[in-house]
CSV table of C-alpha atoms in Angstrom, one decimal:
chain,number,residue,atom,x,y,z
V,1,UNK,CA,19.6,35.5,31.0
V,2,UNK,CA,16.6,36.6,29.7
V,3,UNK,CA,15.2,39.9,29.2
V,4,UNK,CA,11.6,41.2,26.9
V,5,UNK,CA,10.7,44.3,25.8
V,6,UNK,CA,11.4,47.2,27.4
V,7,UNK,CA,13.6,45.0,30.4
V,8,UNK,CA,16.6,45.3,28.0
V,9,UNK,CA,17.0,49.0,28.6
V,10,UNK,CA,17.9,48.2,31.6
V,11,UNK,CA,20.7,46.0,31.5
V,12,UNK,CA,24.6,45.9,32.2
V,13,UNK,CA,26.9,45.0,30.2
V,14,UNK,CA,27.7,42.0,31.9
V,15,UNK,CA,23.9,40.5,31.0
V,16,UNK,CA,25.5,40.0,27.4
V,17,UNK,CA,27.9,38.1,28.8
V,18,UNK,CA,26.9,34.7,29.4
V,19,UNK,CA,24.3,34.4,26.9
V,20,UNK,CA,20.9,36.3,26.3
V,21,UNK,CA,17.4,35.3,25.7
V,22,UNK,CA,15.1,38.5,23.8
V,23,UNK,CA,11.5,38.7,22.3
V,24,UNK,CA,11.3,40.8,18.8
V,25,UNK,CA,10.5,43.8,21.1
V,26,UNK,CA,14.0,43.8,23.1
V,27,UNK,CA,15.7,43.0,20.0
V,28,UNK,CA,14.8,45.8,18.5
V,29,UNK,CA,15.6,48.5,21.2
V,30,UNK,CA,19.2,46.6,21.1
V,31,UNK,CA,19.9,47.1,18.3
V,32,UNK,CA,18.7,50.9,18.3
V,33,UNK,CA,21.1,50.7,21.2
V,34,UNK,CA,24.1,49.8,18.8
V,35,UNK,CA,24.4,45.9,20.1
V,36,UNK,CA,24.0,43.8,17.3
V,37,UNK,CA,21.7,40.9,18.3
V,38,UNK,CA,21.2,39.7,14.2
V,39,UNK,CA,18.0,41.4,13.4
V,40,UNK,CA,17.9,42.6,9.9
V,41,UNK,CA,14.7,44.2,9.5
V,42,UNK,CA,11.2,43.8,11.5
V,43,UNK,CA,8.2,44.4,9.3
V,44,UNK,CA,4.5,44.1,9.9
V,45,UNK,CA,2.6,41.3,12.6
V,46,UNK,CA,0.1,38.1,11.1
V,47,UNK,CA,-1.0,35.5,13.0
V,48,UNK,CA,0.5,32.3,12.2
V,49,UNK,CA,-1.5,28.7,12.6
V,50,UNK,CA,1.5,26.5,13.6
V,51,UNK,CA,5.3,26.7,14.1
V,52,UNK,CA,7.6,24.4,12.5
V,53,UNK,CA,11.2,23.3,14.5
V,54,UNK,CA,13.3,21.8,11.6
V,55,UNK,CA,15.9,20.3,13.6
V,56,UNK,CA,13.1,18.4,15.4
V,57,UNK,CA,10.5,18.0,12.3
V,58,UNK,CA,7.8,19.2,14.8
V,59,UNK,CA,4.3,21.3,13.8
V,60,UNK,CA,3.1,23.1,17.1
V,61,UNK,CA,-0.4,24.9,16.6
V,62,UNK,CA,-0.5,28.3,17.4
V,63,UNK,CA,-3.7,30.2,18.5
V,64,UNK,CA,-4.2,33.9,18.2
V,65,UNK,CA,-0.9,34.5,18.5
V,66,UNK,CA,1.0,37.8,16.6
V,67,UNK,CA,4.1,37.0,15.3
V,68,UNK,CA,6.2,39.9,13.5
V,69,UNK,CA,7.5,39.5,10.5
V,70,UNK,CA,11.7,40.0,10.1
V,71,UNK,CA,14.5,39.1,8.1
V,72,UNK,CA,17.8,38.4,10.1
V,73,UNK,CA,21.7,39.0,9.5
V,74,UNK,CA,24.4,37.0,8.2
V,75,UNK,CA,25.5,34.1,10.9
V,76,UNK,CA,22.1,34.1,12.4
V,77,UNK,CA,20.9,30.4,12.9
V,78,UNK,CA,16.7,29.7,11.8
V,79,UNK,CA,15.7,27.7,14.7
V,80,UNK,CA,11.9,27.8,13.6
V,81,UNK,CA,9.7,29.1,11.1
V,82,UNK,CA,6.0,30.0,11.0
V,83,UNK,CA,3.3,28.1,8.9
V,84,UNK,CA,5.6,25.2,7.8
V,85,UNK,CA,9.3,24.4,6.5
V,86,UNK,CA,8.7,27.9,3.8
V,87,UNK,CA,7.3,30.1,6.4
V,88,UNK,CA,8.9,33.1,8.1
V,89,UNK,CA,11.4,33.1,10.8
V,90,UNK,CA,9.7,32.4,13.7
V,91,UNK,CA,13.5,32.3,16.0
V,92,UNK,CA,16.9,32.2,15.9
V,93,UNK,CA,20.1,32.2,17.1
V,94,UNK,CA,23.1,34.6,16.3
V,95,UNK,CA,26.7,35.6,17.9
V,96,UNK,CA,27.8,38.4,17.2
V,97,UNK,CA,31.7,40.4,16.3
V,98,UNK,CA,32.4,40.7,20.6
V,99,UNK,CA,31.0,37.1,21.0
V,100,UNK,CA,27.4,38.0,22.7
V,101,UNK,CA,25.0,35.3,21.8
V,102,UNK,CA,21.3,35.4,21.7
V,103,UNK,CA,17.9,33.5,21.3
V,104,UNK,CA,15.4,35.7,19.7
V,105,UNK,CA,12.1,35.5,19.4
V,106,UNK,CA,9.9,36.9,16.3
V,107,UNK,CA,7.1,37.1,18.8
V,108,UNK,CA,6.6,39.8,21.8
V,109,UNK,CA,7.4,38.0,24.9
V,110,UNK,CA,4.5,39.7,26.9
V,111,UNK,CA,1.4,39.6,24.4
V,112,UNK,CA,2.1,36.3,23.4
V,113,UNK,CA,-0.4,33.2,24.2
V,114,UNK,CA,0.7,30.6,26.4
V,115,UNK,CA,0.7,28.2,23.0
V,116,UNK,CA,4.4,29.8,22.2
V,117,UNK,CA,5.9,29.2,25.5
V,118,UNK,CA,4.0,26.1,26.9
V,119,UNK,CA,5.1,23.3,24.9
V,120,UNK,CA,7.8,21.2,24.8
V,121,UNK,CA,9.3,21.9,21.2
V,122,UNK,CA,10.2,25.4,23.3
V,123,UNK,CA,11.5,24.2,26.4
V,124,UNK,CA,13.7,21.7,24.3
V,125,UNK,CA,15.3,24.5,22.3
V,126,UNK,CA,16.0,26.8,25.7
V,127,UNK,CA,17.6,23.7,27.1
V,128,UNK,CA,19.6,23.1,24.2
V,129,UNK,CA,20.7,26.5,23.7
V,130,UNK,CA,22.0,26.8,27.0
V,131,UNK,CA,23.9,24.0,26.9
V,132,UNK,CA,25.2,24.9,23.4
V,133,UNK,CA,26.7,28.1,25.4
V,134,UNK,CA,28.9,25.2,27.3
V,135,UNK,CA,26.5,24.9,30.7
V,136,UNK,CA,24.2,22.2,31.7
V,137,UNK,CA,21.0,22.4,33.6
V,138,UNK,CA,21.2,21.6,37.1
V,139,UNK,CA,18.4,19.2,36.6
V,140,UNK,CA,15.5,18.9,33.9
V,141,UNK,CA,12.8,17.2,32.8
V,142,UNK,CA,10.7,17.1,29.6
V,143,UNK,CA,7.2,15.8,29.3
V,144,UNK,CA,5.3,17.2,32.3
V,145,UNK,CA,4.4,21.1,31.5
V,146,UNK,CA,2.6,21.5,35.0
V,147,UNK,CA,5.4,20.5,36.9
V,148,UNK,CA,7.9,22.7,38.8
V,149,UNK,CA,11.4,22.1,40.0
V,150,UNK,CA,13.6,23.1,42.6
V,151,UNK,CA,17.2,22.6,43.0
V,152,UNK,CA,20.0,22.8,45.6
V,153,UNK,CA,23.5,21.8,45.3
V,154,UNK,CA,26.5,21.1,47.6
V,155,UNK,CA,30.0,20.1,47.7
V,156,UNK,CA,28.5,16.1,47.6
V,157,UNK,CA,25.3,16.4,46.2
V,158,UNK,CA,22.2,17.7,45.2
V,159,UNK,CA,18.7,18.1,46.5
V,160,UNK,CA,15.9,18.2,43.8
V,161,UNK,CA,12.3,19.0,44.6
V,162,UNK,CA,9.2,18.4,41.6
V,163,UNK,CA,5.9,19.7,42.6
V,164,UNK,CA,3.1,18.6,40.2
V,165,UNK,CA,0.5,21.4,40.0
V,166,UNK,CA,-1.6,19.6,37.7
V,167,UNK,CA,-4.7,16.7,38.0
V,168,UNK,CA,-3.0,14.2,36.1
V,169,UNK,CA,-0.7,12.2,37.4
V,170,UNK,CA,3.0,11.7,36.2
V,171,UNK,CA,4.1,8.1,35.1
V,172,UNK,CA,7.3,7.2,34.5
V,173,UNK,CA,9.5,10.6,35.1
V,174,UNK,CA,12.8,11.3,33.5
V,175,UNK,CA,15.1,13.7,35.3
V,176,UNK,CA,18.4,14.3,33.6
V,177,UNK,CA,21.5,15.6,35.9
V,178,UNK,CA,24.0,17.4,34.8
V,179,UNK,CA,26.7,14.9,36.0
V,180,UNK,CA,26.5,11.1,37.5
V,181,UNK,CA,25.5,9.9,41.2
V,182,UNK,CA,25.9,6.9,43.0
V,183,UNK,CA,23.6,7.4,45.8
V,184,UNK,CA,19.8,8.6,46.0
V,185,UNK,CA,17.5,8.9,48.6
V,186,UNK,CA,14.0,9.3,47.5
V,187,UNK,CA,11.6,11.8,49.4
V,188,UNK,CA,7.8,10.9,49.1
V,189,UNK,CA,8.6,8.5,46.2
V,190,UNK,CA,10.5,5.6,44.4
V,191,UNK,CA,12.9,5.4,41.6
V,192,UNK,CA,15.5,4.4,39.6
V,193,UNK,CA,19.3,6.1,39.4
V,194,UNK,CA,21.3,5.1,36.6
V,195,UNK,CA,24.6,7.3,36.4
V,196,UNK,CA,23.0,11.1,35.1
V,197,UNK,CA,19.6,10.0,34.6
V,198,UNK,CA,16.6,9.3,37.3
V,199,UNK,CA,13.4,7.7,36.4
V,200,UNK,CA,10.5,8.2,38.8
V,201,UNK,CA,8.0,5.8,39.3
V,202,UNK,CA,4.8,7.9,39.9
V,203,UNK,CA,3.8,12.0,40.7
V,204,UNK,CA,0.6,11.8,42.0
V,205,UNK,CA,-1.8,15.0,41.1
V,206,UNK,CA,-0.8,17.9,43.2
V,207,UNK,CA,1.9,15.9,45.0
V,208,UNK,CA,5.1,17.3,46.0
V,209,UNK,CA,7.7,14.5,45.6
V,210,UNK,CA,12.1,14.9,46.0
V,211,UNK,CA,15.2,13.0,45.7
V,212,UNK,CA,18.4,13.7,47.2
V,213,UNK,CA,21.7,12.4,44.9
V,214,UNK,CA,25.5,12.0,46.3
């Protein structure tokens, strides 16, 4: 799940279930809440030129955007810092004593630019995170910020839909499953299925394309 700011007020307990997505905002009112989501101290906001993701050595610029600064428990996991490897926190993971586990950003989910979200350093670590909590993604694809995806499963299969809201076009498409097919039927385009992993040919700009997988 994923909840910002106020949002978090307004959960069940079951939302810390299965895993739990917050911005510095919601982590805060949690823990004023008495659920311990790792957050030590929040200080004072700067505005940070880059973010730096150690475990993939990648610098992403940041533009205008207000980070706050915080200091985090014992057992939280830095997943990035701001302004290079010696920065501050800029995320992290953390479990806590009843086994709740949370992302947290040292950003406000709402007020932040589009820089913090749209880029593929962040839609890596979401994707990893949830499949460190022992789930996989139905379907996903890195690579291609403008495009959209739609799934549907059944007992023998699954329908995937990609709609490219962008003027470029998409070459060479990698869509990972979260298990292996042997059949595919391709809707408004051609391919490649090899066990988990399709490779389309071509998403043409603002083109709807699917595949269908047994």
């Amino acid at each position: 799940g994923i909840a910002f700011g106020e949002n978090v007020k307004y959960l069940d307990d079951s939302a810390l279930e299965n895993g739990l997505i917050v911005d510095i905002a919601g982590a805060k009112i949690l823990e004023k809440m008495g659920i311990d989501v790792g957050l030590e101290s929040a200080g004072g906001t700067y505005v940070p030129a880059q973010e730096y993701f150690p475990n993939k050595n990648q610098y992403i610029g940041l533009y205008g955007c207000p980070v706050t600064e915080i200091t985090v428990k014992n057992g939280a996991i830095v997943q990035s810092l701001m302004n290079g490897q010696t920065g501050n926190i800029g995320s992290y993971t953390y479990e806590n004593a009843q086994g709740q586990k949370f992302l947290v950003f040292a950003f406000d989910g709402y007020s932040m630019s589009e820089h913090a979200f749209k880029q593929y350093a962040r839609g890596e670590q979401i994707e990893e995170w949830i499949c460190s909590l022992g789930k996989k993604l139905p379907a996903s694809m890195h690579g291609n910020p403008d495009c959209y995806m739609l799934c549907k499963e059944n007992e023998s299969g699954k329908a995937v839909w990609i709609g490219n809201f962008f003027s470029d076009e998409c070459m060479n498409t990698t869509v990972i499953l979260d298990k292996e097919y042997t059949e595919i039927e391709f809707i408004n385009c051609n391919g490649v299925l090899n066990g988990n992993k399709v490779t389309l040919d071509y998403i043409g700009p603002y083109a709807s394309i699917g595949f269908n997988v047994k």
